[in-house]
Every structure is written in C-alpha cells, then in structure tokens.
Short mmCIF file of C-alpha atoms in Angstrom, two decimals:
data_model
loop_
_atom_site.label_atom_id
_atom_site.label_comp_id
_atom_site.label_asym_id
_atom_site.label_seq_id
_atom_site.Cartn_x
_atom_site.Cartn_y
_atom_site.Cartn_z
CA MET C 1383 40.51 29.65 64.08
CA SER C 1384 42.88 26.72 64.55
CA PRO C 1385 43.66 24.34 61.67
CA ALA C 1386 41.76 21.58 63.51
CA ASN C 1387 38.54 23.51 62.98
CA VAL C 1388 38.98 23.87 59.23
CA MET C 1389 38.09 21.22 56.67
CA PRO C 1390 41.50 20.09 55.37
CA GLN C 1391 42.33 20.28 51.69
CA THR C 1392 42.84 16.96 49.96
CA GLY C 1393 41.80 17.56 46.38
CA SER C 1394 41.49 13.82 45.74
CA SER C 1395 37.68 13.77 45.64
CA GLN C 1396 37.65 16.41 42.89
CA ALA C 1397 40.18 14.52 40.78
CA GLN C 1398 38.23 11.27 41.05
CA LYS C 1399 34.72 12.72 40.65
CA PRO C 1400 32.95 11.16 37.65
CA ALA C 1401 30.96 13.18 35.12
CA ALA C 1402 27.63 11.92 36.43
CA PRO C 1403 26.65 11.65 40.13
CA LYS C 1404 25.33 8.39 41.48
CA LEU C 1405 22.18 10.10 42.85
CA ALA C 1406 20.92 13.64 42.35
CA LEU C 1407 17.95 15.86 43.15
CA ARG C 1408 17.18 18.40 40.41
CA ASN C 1409 15.03 21.41 41.32
CA VAL C 1410 13.00 19.37 43.79
CA GLN C 1411 10.12 20.96 45.68
CA ARG C 1412 7.84 19.54 48.33
CA SER C 1413 4.65 20.82 49.91
CA PHE C 1414 2.37 19.42 52.58
CA GLY C 1415 -1.00 20.85 51.63
CA PRO C 1416 -0.64 24.64 51.38
CA ILE C 1417 2.67 24.63 53.29
CA GLN C 1418 5.80 24.48 51.15
CA ILE C 1419 8.74 22.74 52.83
CA LEU C 1420 11.36 22.52 50.04
CA TYR C 1421 12.15 25.13 47.41
CA ASP C 1422 14.09 24.21 44.26
CA ILE C 1423 16.56 21.79 45.90
CA SER C 1424 19.44 20.44 43.79
CA ILE C 1425 22.04 18.10 45.37
CA GLU C 1426 24.53 15.69 43.77
CA LEU C 1427 25.99 12.61 45.45
CA HIS C 1428 29.13 11.18 43.81
CA PRO C 1429 30.78 7.76 44.23
CA GLY C 1430 33.59 7.74 46.78
CA GLU C 1431 32.49 11.05 48.29
CA VAL C 1432 30.97 12.14 51.61
CA HIS C 1433 28.53 14.98 50.99
CA ALA C 1434 27.39 16.59 54.25
CA LEU C 1435 23.94 18.17 54.43
CA ILE C 1436 23.61 20.53 57.39
CA GLY C 1437 21.03 22.98 58.71
CA GLU C 1438 18.87 23.75 61.72
CA ASN C 1439 15.98 21.48 62.70
CA GLY C 1440 13.13 22.33 60.34
CA ALA C 1441 15.48 23.45 57.55
CA GLY C 1442 14.19 20.64 55.31
CA LYS C 1443 17.08 18.16 55.51
CA SER C 1444 14.96 15.18 56.60
CA THR C 1445 12.37 15.87 53.90
CA ALA C 1446 15.10 15.99 51.23
CA MET C 1447 16.60 12.72 52.50
CA LYS C 1448 13.21 10.99 52.56
CA ILE C 1449 12.63 12.01 48.95
CA MET C 1450 16.05 10.63 47.97
CA SER C 1451 15.28 7.29 49.65
CA GLY C 1452 11.67 6.74 48.58
CA TYR C 1453 9.91 7.58 51.85
CA LEU C 1454 8.34 10.71 50.34
CA ALA C 1455 7.49 11.79 46.81
CA ALA C 1456 8.60 15.14 45.43
CA SER C 1457 5.86 17.65 44.60
CA ASP C 1458 7.96 18.82 41.66
CA GLY C 1459 11.43 18.28 40.24
CA VAL C 1460 13.42 15.18 39.29
CA ILE C 1461 15.36 12.42 41.07
CA GLU C 1462 18.21 10.97 39.01
CA LEU C 1463 19.95 7.64 39.61
CA ASP C 1464 23.07 7.02 37.51
CA GLY C 1465 22.18 10.08 35.44
CA LYS C 1466 18.66 8.87 34.55
CA PRO C 1467 15.31 10.07 35.94
CA VAL C 1468 13.78 7.63 38.41
CA THR C 1469 10.65 7.47 40.56
CA PHE C 1470 10.69 5.59 43.85
CA GLU C 1471 7.18 4.46 44.72
CA ARG C 1472 8.35 3.43 48.19
CA SER C 1473 11.49 2.94 50.24
CA ARG C 1474 11.71 -0.78 49.45
CA GLU C 1475 12.04 0.11 45.75
CA ALA C 1476 14.84 2.60 46.50
CA GLU C 1477 16.66 -0.05 48.56
CA ALA C 1478 16.33 -2.54 45.70
CA MET C 1479 18.09 0.03 43.49
CA GLY C 1480 20.88 0.49 46.03
CA VAL C 1481 19.71 3.56 47.99
CA THR C 1482 19.54 3.06 51.77
CA LEU C 1483 18.65 5.48 54.57
CA ILE C 1484 19.88 5.14 58.16
CA HIS C 1485 17.18 6.90 60.18
CA GLN C 1486 17.99 9.35 62.96
CA GLU C 1487 15.24 7.85 65.12
CA PHE C 1488 15.49 4.10 65.44
CA ASN C 1489 13.48 2.05 62.98
CA LEU C 1490 13.79 -1.18 64.94
CA ALA C 1491 11.24 -3.74 66.14
CA GLN C 1492 11.90 -3.83 69.88
CA ALA C 1493 10.40 -7.30 70.40
CA LEU C 1494 12.66 -8.91 67.76
CA SER C 1495 16.26 -9.98 68.15
CA VAL C 1496 19.21 -8.04 66.77
CA GLU C 1497 19.63 -10.63 64.02
CA GLN C 1498 15.93 -10.48 63.08
CA ASN C 1499 16.04 -6.67 62.87
CA ILE C 1500 19.08 -6.63 60.61
CA PHE C 1501 17.50 -9.02 58.11
CA LEU C 1502 13.85 -7.98 58.53
CA GLY C 1503 12.28 -8.05 55.06
CA HIS C 1504 15.55 -9.33 53.59
CA GLU C 1505 15.71 -12.74 55.25
CA LEU C 1506 18.18 -15.32 53.91
CA LYS C 1507 16.70 -18.67 52.95
CA LYS C 1508 17.89 -22.21 52.39
CA GLY C 1509 15.25 -23.71 50.17
CA TRP C 1510 11.87 -23.00 51.77
CA LEU C 1511 13.32 -22.43 55.23
CA LEU C 1512 15.01 -19.42 56.81
CA ASP C 1513 18.78 -19.78 56.92
CA HIS C 1514 19.28 -18.79 60.56
CA ALA C 1515 22.90 -19.96 60.66
CA SER C 1516 23.94 -17.67 57.78
CA MET C 1517 22.00 -14.67 59.15
CA ARG C 1518 23.55 -15.18 62.59
CA ALA C 1519 27.06 -15.47 61.15
CA GLN C 1520 26.63 -12.37 58.98
CA THR C 1521 25.19 -10.44 61.93
CA ARG C 1522 28.25 -11.33 64.02
CA ASP C 1523 30.57 -10.23 61.19
CA LEU C 1524 28.75 -6.91 60.76
CA LEU C 1525 28.78 -6.15 64.49
CA GLU C 1526 32.43 -7.19 64.83
CA GLY C 1527 33.28 -4.73 62.04
CA LEU C 1528 31.53 -2.07 64.15
CA GLU C 1529 33.34 -3.29 67.29
CA THR C 1530 29.98 -3.96 68.95
CA PRO C 1531 30.12 -7.47 70.44
CA LEU C 1532 26.41 -8.22 70.80
CA ASP C 1533 24.81 -11.65 70.80
CA PRO C 1534 22.70 -11.66 67.58
CA ARG C 1535 19.94 -13.45 69.50
CA ILE C 1536 19.50 -10.77 72.19
CA LYS C 1537 16.18 -8.91 72.14
CA THR C 1538 16.58 -5.37 70.79
CA SER C 1539 14.62 -3.89 73.71
CA ASP C 1540 17.36 -5.16 76.05
CA ILE C 1541 20.28 -3.26 74.50
CA SER C 1542 21.42 0.33 75.09
CA VAL C 1543 20.66 3.35 72.91
CA PRO C 1544 24.20 3.45 71.40
CA GLU C 1545 24.00 -0.29 70.67
CA LYS C 1546 20.66 0.24 68.90
CA GLN C 1547 22.33 2.88 66.73
CA MET C 1548 25.07 0.40 65.81
CA VAL C 1549 22.41 -2.19 64.92
CA GLU C 1550 20.79 0.40 62.61
CA ILE C 1551 24.16 0.97 60.95
CA ALA C 1552 24.80 -2.78 60.65
CA LYS C 1553 21.37 -3.20 59.06
CA ALA C 1554 22.20 -0.55 56.45
CA LEU C 1555 25.63 -2.05 55.75
CA SER C 1556 24.01 -5.44 55.17
CA ARG C 1557 22.06 -3.98 52.23
CA LYS C 1558 25.28 -3.35 50.22
CA ALA C 1559 24.07 0.14 49.29
CA ARG C 1560 25.53 2.11 46.38
CA VAL C 1561 24.11 5.27 47.96
CA LEU C 1562 24.06 5.48 51.75
CA ILE C 1563 22.14 8.32 53.44
CA MET C 1564 23.04 8.78 57.11
CA ASP C 1565 20.73 10.92 59.26
CA GLU C 1566 22.52 11.90 62.51
CA PRO C 1567 24.25 8.50 62.85
CA THR C 1568 26.48 9.56 65.76
CA ALA C 1569 23.83 11.36 67.85
CA ALA C 1570 23.76 8.49 70.35
CA LEU C 1571 27.37 7.29 69.97
CA THR C 1572 30.40 7.79 72.17
CA THR C 1573 33.68 9.17 70.82
CA ARG C 1574 35.05 5.64 70.47
CA GLU C 1575 31.98 4.37 68.63
CA THR C 1576 32.04 7.41 66.35
CA ALA C 1577 35.66 6.65 65.44
CA VAL C 1578 34.64 3.08 64.55
CA LEU C 1579 31.85 4.38 62.32
CA PHE C 1580 34.23 6.77 60.56
CA LYS C 1581 36.52 3.84 59.73
CA GLN C 1582 33.54 2.15 58.06
CA ILE C 1583 32.74 5.33 56.16
CA GLU C 1584 36.32 5.48 54.84
CA ARG C 1585 36.01 1.86 53.75
CA LEU C 1586 32.74 2.55 51.95
CA LYS C 1587 34.26 5.60 50.22
CA ALA C 1588 37.15 3.46 48.99
CA GLU C 1589 34.63 0.97 47.59
CA GLY C 1590 32.90 3.76 45.64
CA THR C 1591 29.78 4.24 47.78
CA ALA C 1592 28.15 7.68 47.55
CA ILE C 1593 27.41 8.96 51.06
CA LEU C 1594 25.09 11.73 52.25
CA TYR C 1595 25.86 12.57 55.87
CA THR C 1596 23.88 14.84 58.17
CA SER C 1597 25.02 15.86 61.63
CA HIS C 1598 24.66 18.74 64.05
CA LYS C 1599 28.21 17.98 65.24
CA LEU C 1600 30.08 20.37 62.99
CA ASP C 1601 33.50 19.09 64.07
CA GLU C 1602 32.49 15.74 62.54
CA VAL C 1603 31.40 17.44 59.34
CA ALA C 1604 34.72 19.27 59.10
CA ARG C 1605 36.53 16.00 59.67
CA ILE C 1606 34.87 13.68 57.14
CA ALA C 1607 33.00 15.74 54.51
CA ASP C 1608 34.35 16.23 50.99
CA ARG C 1609 31.56 18.70 50.31
CA VAL C 1610 29.06 20.56 52.49
CA THR C 1611 25.60 21.83 51.53
CA VAL C 1612 23.86 24.18 53.96
CA MET C 1613 20.05 24.39 54.09
CA ARG C 1614 17.96 27.09 55.74
CA ASP C 1615 14.15 27.48 55.64
CA GLY C 1616 13.74 24.85 52.91
CA ARG C 1617 16.37 26.34 50.60
CA ILE C 1618 20.02 25.68 49.84
CA VAL C 1619 22.00 28.72 50.94
CA ARG C 1620 25.52 27.49 50.28
CA THR C 1621 27.54 24.55 48.93
CA ALA C 1622 31.26 24.46 49.71
CA GLU C 1623 34.15 22.14 48.89
CA ARG C 1624 36.45 20.74 51.56
CA GLY C 1625 38.47 23.53 53.14
CA GLU C 1626 36.18 26.40 52.15
CA MET C 1627 34.26 26.69 55.45
CA ASN C 1628 35.30 26.30 59.07
CA GLU C 1629 32.90 25.26 61.84
CA ASP C 1630 31.95 28.81 62.82
CA GLN C 1631 31.15 29.68 59.19
CA MET C 1632 29.01 26.53 58.88
CA ALA C 1633 27.05 27.46 62.02
CA GLU C 1634 26.53 31.03 60.87
CA ALA C 1635 25.33 29.86 57.44
CA MET C 1636 22.87 27.49 59.14
CA VAL C 1637 21.26 30.06 61.43
CA GLY C 1638 21.72 33.17 59.28
CA ARG C 1639 23.44 35.10 62.06
CA GLU C 1640 26.70 35.16 63.96
CA LEU C 1641 26.82 32.83 66.94
CA SER C 1642 28.62 33.94 70.06
CA ASP C 1643 28.39 33.17 73.76
CA MET C 1644 26.85 29.72 73.23
CA PHE C 1645 26.57 29.15 76.98
CA PRO C 1646 25.08 31.69 79.43
CA ARG C 1647 27.20 32.80 82.39
CA LYS C 1648 27.47 30.09 85.06
CA HIS C 1649 25.75 30.26 88.44
CA HIS C 1650 27.45 30.33 91.81
CA SER C 1651 25.33 28.17 94.12
CA ASP C 1652 28.01 27.03 96.59
CA GLY C 1653 26.18 28.42 99.64
CA ALA C 1654 22.67 27.42 98.59
CA ASP C 1655 20.59 25.00 100.62
CA PRO C 1656 20.56 21.30 99.64
CA VAL C 1657 17.37 20.35 97.79
CA LEU C 1658 18.13 16.71 96.98
CA GLU C 1659 20.34 14.48 99.12
CA VAL C 1660 21.09 10.95 97.90
CA LYS C 1661 23.04 8.52 100.11
CA ASN C 1662 24.29 4.97 99.49
CA PHE C 1663 21.96 4.59 96.51
CA THR C 1664 22.18 1.16 94.85
CA ILE C 1665 20.35 -0.42 91.90
CA GLY C 1666 21.26 -4.09 91.60
CA THR C 1667 24.67 -4.34 89.91
CA LEU C 1668 24.09 -1.21 87.76
CA VAL C 1669 24.54 1.50 90.42
CA LYS C 1670 26.61 0.92 93.57
CA ASP C 1671 26.57 3.02 96.74
CA VAL C 1672 26.15 6.42 95.06
CA SER C 1673 25.90 9.56 97.21
CA PHE C 1674 25.54 13.16 96.04
CA THR C 1675 23.81 16.46 96.86
CA LEU C 1676 21.95 18.89 94.59
CA ARG C 1677 21.62 22.52 95.72
CA ARG C 1678 18.87 25.05 95.06
CA GLY C 1679 19.33 26.91 91.77
CA GLU C 1680 22.22 24.65 90.74
CA ILE C 1681 22.93 22.95 87.40
CA LEU C 1682 24.64 19.69 88.34
CA GLY C 1683 26.19 17.65 85.53
CA PHE C 1684 26.59 13.88 85.35
CA ALA C 1685 29.38 12.78 83.01
CA GLY C 1686 30.84 9.38 82.22
CA LEU C 1687 31.20 6.82 79.47
CA VAL C 1688 28.17 5.02 78.06
CA GLY C 1689 27.28 2.22 80.48
CA SER C 1690 28.62 4.08 83.51
CA GLY C 1691 25.18 4.04 85.17
CA ARG C 1692 24.13 7.69 84.80
CA THR C 1693 20.71 7.04 83.23
CA GLU C 1694 20.03 4.04 85.46
CA LEU C 1695 20.75 6.16 88.55
CA MET C 1696 18.18 8.76 87.49
CA GLU C 1697 15.62 6.09 86.58
CA GLY C 1698 16.05 4.75 90.11
CA LEU C 1699 15.52 8.20 91.60
CA ILE C 1700 12.16 8.60 89.81
CA GLY C 1701 10.99 5.13 90.80
CA VAL C 1702 11.34 3.32 87.47
CA ARG C 1703 13.98 0.94 88.86
CA HIS C 1704 14.01 -0.81 92.25
CA SER C 1705 16.63 0.73 94.53
CA THR C 1706 18.02 0.78 98.03
CA GLY C 1707 19.56 3.66 99.94
CA SER C 1708 18.13 6.96 101.14
CA VAL C 1709 16.74 10.01 99.38
CA ALA C 1710 15.74 13.30 101.01
CA ILE C 1711 14.06 16.33 99.43
CA ASN C 1712 14.35 19.59 101.37
CA GLY C 1713 15.67 17.57 104.31
CA ALA C 1714 12.65 15.24 104.50
CA PRO C 1715 13.27 11.53 103.80
CA ILE C 1716 11.18 10.19 100.93
CA HIS C 1717 10.68 6.85 99.19
CA ILE C 1718 9.81 7.23 95.50
CA HIS C 1719 8.28 4.11 93.95
CA SER C 1720 6.74 5.50 90.74
CA VAL C 1721 6.95 8.35 88.25
CA GLU C 1722 3.75 9.77 89.71
CA ALA C 1723 5.20 9.70 93.24
CA ALA C 1724 8.32 11.46 91.95
CA MET C 1725 6.21 14.14 90.29
CA ASN C 1726 4.16 14.62 93.48
CA ALA C 1727 7.47 15.12 95.32
CA GLY C 1728 8.50 17.80 92.83
CA LEU C 1729 10.92 15.66 90.80
CA VAL C 1730 10.54 15.24 87.00
CA TYR C 1731 12.64 13.53 84.33
CA LEU C 1732 13.10 14.36 80.65
CA PRO C 1733 14.28 11.03 79.14
CA GLU C 1734 17.12 10.43 76.70
CA ASP C 1735 14.88 8.82 74.07
CA ARG C 1736 12.07 11.36 73.64
CA LYS C 1737 10.22 9.35 71.00
CA GLU C 1738 10.29 6.05 72.86
CA HIS C 1739 9.55 7.30 76.39
CA GLY C 1740 8.61 11.00 76.32
CA LEU C 1741 6.08 11.77 73.60
CA ILE C 1742 3.05 10.25 71.90
CA LEU C 1743 4.00 10.80 68.27
CA THR C 1744 0.51 10.15 66.91
CA GLN C 1745 -1.04 12.94 69.01
CA ASP C 1746 -0.94 16.71 68.62
CA MET C 1747 0.97 19.21 70.76
CA ARG C 1748 -1.91 19.99 73.12
CA ARG C 1749 -2.51 16.38 74.13
CA ASN C 1750 1.20 15.74 74.61
CA LEU C 1751 1.71 18.93 76.58
CA THR C 1752 -0.95 18.35 79.24
CA LEU C 1753 -0.61 14.60 79.70
CA LEU C 1754 1.55 14.69 82.86
CA ALA C 1755 -0.51 17.43 84.51
CA LEU C 1756 -3.93 16.27 83.33
CA LYS C 1757 -5.49 16.79 86.77
CA LYS C 1758 -4.99 20.53 86.29
CA PHE C 1759 -7.20 20.47 83.20
CA SER C 1760 -10.00 18.17 84.26
CA ASN C 1761 -12.72 17.75 86.80
CA ILE C 1762 -15.03 15.24 85.19
CA LEU C 1763 -14.35 16.41 81.62
CA ILE C 1764 -11.16 17.75 80.06
CA ASP C 1765 -11.12 21.57 79.87
CA SER C 1766 -9.87 21.93 76.30
CA LYS C 1767 -9.94 25.75 76.49
CA ALA C 1768 -7.57 25.68 79.47
CA GLU C 1769 -5.35 23.27 77.55
CA GLU C 1770 -5.27 25.69 74.60
CA VAL C 1771 -4.25 28.54 76.92
CA ALA C 1772 -1.44 26.36 78.32
CA LEU C 1773 -0.32 25.55 74.77
CA ASP C 1774 -0.29 29.26 73.88
CA LYS C 1775 1.97 29.93 76.84
CA ALA C 1776 4.28 26.99 76.03
CA ILE C 1777 4.63 28.02 72.37
CA GLU C 1778 5.64 31.52 73.42
CA GLU C 1779 7.82 30.56 76.39
CA PHE C 1780 9.78 27.81 74.64
CA ASP C 1781 9.65 29.18 71.07
CA ILE C 1782 7.92 26.05 69.70
CA ARG C 1783 7.70 26.25 65.91
CA ALA C 1784 5.25 24.16 63.92
CA PRO C 1785 3.21 24.55 60.71
CA SER C 1786 -0.01 24.48 62.76
CA ARG C 1787 -1.26 23.81 66.29
CA ASP C 1788 -2.84 20.56 65.14
CA VAL C 1789 0.33 19.02 63.68
CA LEU C 1790 1.16 15.56 65.00
CA VAL C 1791 4.22 15.66 67.23
CA GLY C 1792 5.80 12.89 65.17
CA ASN C 1793 5.86 15.25 62.19
CA MET C 1794 7.72 18.00 64.05
CA SER C 1795 11.49 18.53 63.95
CA GLY C 1796 13.62 17.00 66.71
CA GLY C 1797 14.34 20.36 68.32
CA ASN C 1798 10.67 21.31 68.50
CA GLN C 1799 9.77 17.87 69.87
CA GLN C 1800 12.32 18.44 72.62
CA LYS C 1801 10.79 21.85 73.37
CA VAL C 1802 7.33 20.26 73.68
CA LEU C 1803 8.74 17.67 76.07
CA LEU C 1804 10.45 20.33 78.21
CA ALA C 1805 7.23 22.38 78.32
CA LYS C 1806 5.32 19.20 79.25
CA ILE C 1807 7.44 18.37 82.29
CA MET C 1808 7.48 21.99 83.44
CA LEU C 1809 3.66 22.02 83.58
CA ALA C 1810 4.04 19.74 86.61
CA ASP C 1811 5.62 22.68 88.55
CA PRO C 1812 8.70 20.67 89.55
CA GLN C 1813 11.33 21.73 92.04
CA ILE C 1814 13.96 19.33 90.62
CA VAL C 1815 14.38 18.77 86.87
CA ILE C 1816 16.48 15.90 85.49
CA ILE C 1817 17.34 16.22 81.78
CA ASP C 1818 19.02 13.27 80.04
CA GLU C 1819 20.99 14.23 76.88
CA PRO C 1820 19.16 17.58 76.46
CA THR C 1821 20.43 18.38 72.95
CA ARG C 1822 20.83 14.98 71.33
CA GLY C 1823 20.05 15.36 67.61
CA ILE C 1824 19.43 19.10 67.90
CA ASP C 1825 20.96 21.79 65.70
CA VAL C 1826 23.42 24.40 66.93
CA GLY C 1827 20.90 27.29 67.06
CA THR C 1828 18.36 25.28 69.05
CA LYS C 1829 21.13 24.03 71.35
CA GLN C 1830 21.85 27.62 72.28
CA GLN C 1831 18.15 28.10 73.06
CA PHE C 1832 18.11 25.01 75.28
CA TYR C 1833 21.10 26.18 77.25
CA THR C 1834 19.24 29.45 77.84
CA PHE C 1835 16.09 27.55 78.91
CA ILE C 1836 18.10 25.46 81.39
CA HIS C 1837 19.79 28.51 82.88
CA ARG C 1838 16.43 30.24 83.16
CA LEU C 1839 15.09 27.29 85.17
CA ALA C 1840 18.00 27.63 87.59
CA ASP C 1841 17.52 31.41 87.77
CA GLU C 1842 13.88 30.81 88.73
CA GLY C 1843 14.98 28.60 91.65
CA HIS C 1844 14.63 25.16 90.09
CA SER C 1845 17.47 22.69 90.64
CA VAL C 1846 18.64 20.92 87.48
CA ILE C 1847 20.55 17.69 86.84
CA VAL C 1848 21.96 17.35 83.31
CA ILE C 1849 23.26 14.04 81.92
CA SER C 1850 25.28 14.59 78.77
CA SER C 1851 27.78 12.71 76.62
CA GLU C 1852 28.92 15.95 74.98
CA MET C 1853 31.98 17.19 76.86
CA THR C 1854 31.61 20.83 75.72
CA GLU C 1855 28.03 20.77 77.02
CA VAL C 1856 29.00 19.45 80.44
CA ILE C 1857 31.87 21.94 80.77
CA GLY C 1858 30.01 24.96 79.40
CA LEU C 1859 26.65 24.40 81.09
CA CYS C 1860 27.17 22.87 84.52
CA ASP C 1861 28.20 24.51 87.81
CA ARG C 1862 29.49 21.23 89.22
CA VAL C 1863 30.01 17.76 87.71
CA CYS C 1864 29.74 14.25 89.15
CA VAL C 1865 31.71 11.76 87.04
CA MET C 1866 30.48 8.16 87.02
CA ARG C 1867 32.38 5.00 86.20
CA ARG C 1868 31.09 1.43 86.38
CA GLY C 1869 28.06 2.41 88.44
CA GLU C 1870 29.94 4.51 90.99
CA ILE C 1871 30.82 8.16 91.49
CA ALA C 1872 34.46 8.29 90.37
CA GLY C 1873 34.81 11.89 91.47
CA GLU C 1874 33.19 15.29 91.75
CA VAL C 1875 34.64 18.44 90.17
CA ASN C 1876 33.82 22.12 90.32
CA GLY C 1877 35.36 25.49 89.52
CA ALA C 1878 38.52 25.30 87.42
CA ASP C 1879 38.49 21.49 87.66
CA VAL C 1880 35.43 21.33 85.36
CA ASN C 1881 37.61 20.65 82.32
CA GLU C 1882 37.99 17.89 79.76
CA ASP C 1883 41.24 16.44 81.09
CA THR C 1884 40.00 16.04 84.68
CA ILE C 1885 36.61 14.61 83.65
CA VAL C 1886 38.05 12.14 81.13
CA ARG C 1887 40.67 10.89 83.58
CA LEU C 1888 37.98 10.23 86.19
CA ALA C 1889 35.66 8.58 83.66
CA MET C 1890 38.44 6.23 82.53
CA GLY C 1891 39.61 5.37 86.04
CA LEU C 1892 42.96 7.13 85.73
CA ASP C 1893 42.40 9.24 88.88
CA LYS C 1894 41.39 8.01 92.29
CA LYS C 1895 37.85 8.49 93.56
CA GLY C 1896 37.38 11.92 95.07
CA ASN C 1897 40.29 13.54 93.19
CA GLY C 1898 39.28 17.03 92.13
CA ASN C 1899 36.56 17.44 94.73
CA GLY C 1900 35.73 21.05 95.54
#
C-alpha cells in the first residue's frame, strides 16, 4: 500500500481536542415500527475536526445524521450539544442551534432562483421588505468562494447537477453552522470542484467548526478525515484516528469481507457487429457533429469534464432533446422523437439523477418497477399478481434489499434505489442500455455488484454505454472509451490507451482529435 493511500499522521487534532465535543450521540437507537435500524450508536464531533462516517448503503449512516440534525427523533439514547442533553423537535430548531445538514439528494426548490434557494426560510429583510440587494450580494460572495460563477437570479432547474450541489453547499455555509454534517457532498462534483470544497472545509476547521463527513470515495476520506467511524448493519464496528486505517482496510471494515477484483474481466468485442451507429449528431450548441459506433456485447464508456456534452448527447439519442444527424440500429435508419419511441426501438436510459427523473419516491417497489413496461402487466386492468412475480425476480436477480416489499422507494438506500431503477429499465427487454453515472452515491460493496450487473448485461448480448465521471470506473469497466470535450468527440481510446493520462489529455484538449484511436 503506497503512502498516498494511508491517512497521514498529523497529531494536531488530538492536541487541540477540547474535553467536551460540540455534538455527540450517546447510545442512540432508532426503530421504524418493529424494524431496528440503529443499535447503541455513540459518536463525538469536536471543534476543528473532520470526523468521517463511512459504511455501505443501508448501514445506518443517513439515519444517524438525520437524528443529529433534527430530521428524525431517536427511539432511545441522548443527543448532546456542548456537553448538555438536547432534543431537536425539527430540523429548523437544530439549525437555530448551529447544526446544519447538507443533504446527499438535493433539497432545492427547482422553480426558485439560486438566491431564493440559499435564503429560503432565512430571508434577509430591510424593515418590512425583503432585502434582495443584500441576499444577491451574499449569494455572489458564497458562490465566488466556491468558484462557481452563477448568476444568483438564474432558476435552479436551469443549472447542472454539480452546480446544484454547490448551491446546496453555499446554502449550508450561509447558515454559519457550528456543526456541519455533509452527506456525500462530492458525489456530483468534478475533481476541481472537490478541491474547492476541501479548501472550504479547511477554512471551516480553522474557524472551529465541527464537521461530520460521509463519502463512498475512500481516497477523500483518507485525505481529509481526522477520525473515521465505520458503520455496518446499524452498528459501529470501528473508530480509528488519522493514520490507523488505509483505504483497503476501510472498505473491508465496511463490507465485513476482503475486497478483491473490483472489476470483472473485460470483454473483447472488436469483431462484433455494430448495433448502434450515430453520425453527425448535433443538438443545438451543446453537441456538435458527433459520430460513434456501439458494438454488440460491448461496454462503451463516455468520459469528459462536466459540461462536455455527454449527458446531453444521450438525452438526444432517446428523444428528450431535439437533434439532427443520423441514427441506425442494426443497420436500419431510425428517428427517435420520444422516450417511448426509444424504448420501442430497444434503447433505454438510466438517468444520472435517479430521484428527479428515474423513480417515483412516494410509490413502492412494485409500482416503480413495472411503470415503463406497464403494457406487459395490463389488458384492461393491471395484473398485480404478475407484477408481484416480476418483483420477486427483480429482488433475486439484482439483490434488492429492503425492510419490506411495501416500503416506499424514497425510504430505501441509494444503492437499492439504483438497483430498482436498473431492474425497471431491464423489464423493457432493451438491446441497448445507456447508464449515466451508474454508481454515484453508492458504497464500495454495491459498486462491485453494479459492475458485475453491467458485465452480465454485456455477456447476455446487450450493448451498454456508460457515462462516468469516476476515472477508475471508466478505465476498469469499459472496453472502449469515447472522450468528449466542448460537445465534440475529442478522441476514442481502446486497449492499452484506456488509461488516465490519455483520457485526461483528450478531455482537456491537450491531444488532437483522434489521437489514441484503436
């Protein structure tokens, strides 16, 4: 294990740690009806310290964080603030006492502006009127500190997923929290944006803020955490100081087993027939003259910086965006003008934002699962028994784990939501599967499962396109990679050229278009 993968020793956090933590859970338990989620959880958050909380999806991290921040009540145990027992009746009360949670899934009003979202419920006033000038100026200052130059007046629905994450972070920073709880804050951020966030975290540490940080990116945890607590199955299994665990040891503590061979063996589909042929594909100014081919049984990656046009290209292919150019499936020209037309042509898309565009959070698994393929389960009336059989098969095939079959999808962990969404699109019997950010916000054990699922699809003869911002995922998973930059294909790589240096150089415009083509 190289030194880069080990949490470095500093010792400073121990020397400066006060006698009493800023916030603590003491022997906290939580049950939902007869199902116990947390068992005897004790965690301390100290001023000027980053305490990382890690574990697989469903380990209980989100429940613990919601209890800390007033979104849930503990069934038993004590919350302490400044060494004294406290009860948060709701999240607003916790915020008033200086405890703020940055949610993993965006908690933004899409119809409001960036400025309105940042100050929602905390509006600044001048007399009886709202002080728009001050809120706009403070919004600009917050976003400039995060190196995100957005117009405060822009509607939130019109900005990208990474920009929405930065708005969430700006909103939390505006609250001047004494305790800041960060739930997967970098899941949607690029490497550059993550570095900007880490600068803010260092600033907050220096100001004495107590920070709880959760992430499935264990290299980040090793980089910024002063202490790490590992949860598994609702219990704390280990707490370690900086330098006591490397990334592999963290992963093994999370899943309770040794992890090896994260990615299955790659395919060799060079001689396979073309399934999808895209030529001179253009979407306004977002995608310009893109051409590529997808082969049968292939996993084709799309890499590039945020804003390079990867997602927009795929949205054009499934008919969500107006496009020009030609598309052929199995050699037959086709014009796709809607999601339904794409599905009828054998092309399905698993979107980047599963909660916004992929799932109905207020419905159960069965209703979510069969929604795309509802014609299979209905004549005049819905055949609920057939739906239940399909759910049985999906639960077994994709290892979907939930407290009960009737649980609302919104109450399931991120990894299990993603499994439901994958099972849902596969019910449409697609030939071509497009998966956008397949493991965003998913723990290391479930990531390994997803890579196996994707390889199984290819083994079964499906053709798969994977869009990912995680370089290790692109390199480890994909047979061939198209790299996009500013709406164009900057280059295509395969074989030994599927490596970080080649992909990054193409994505940043350092190599000429076509360099590295196989």
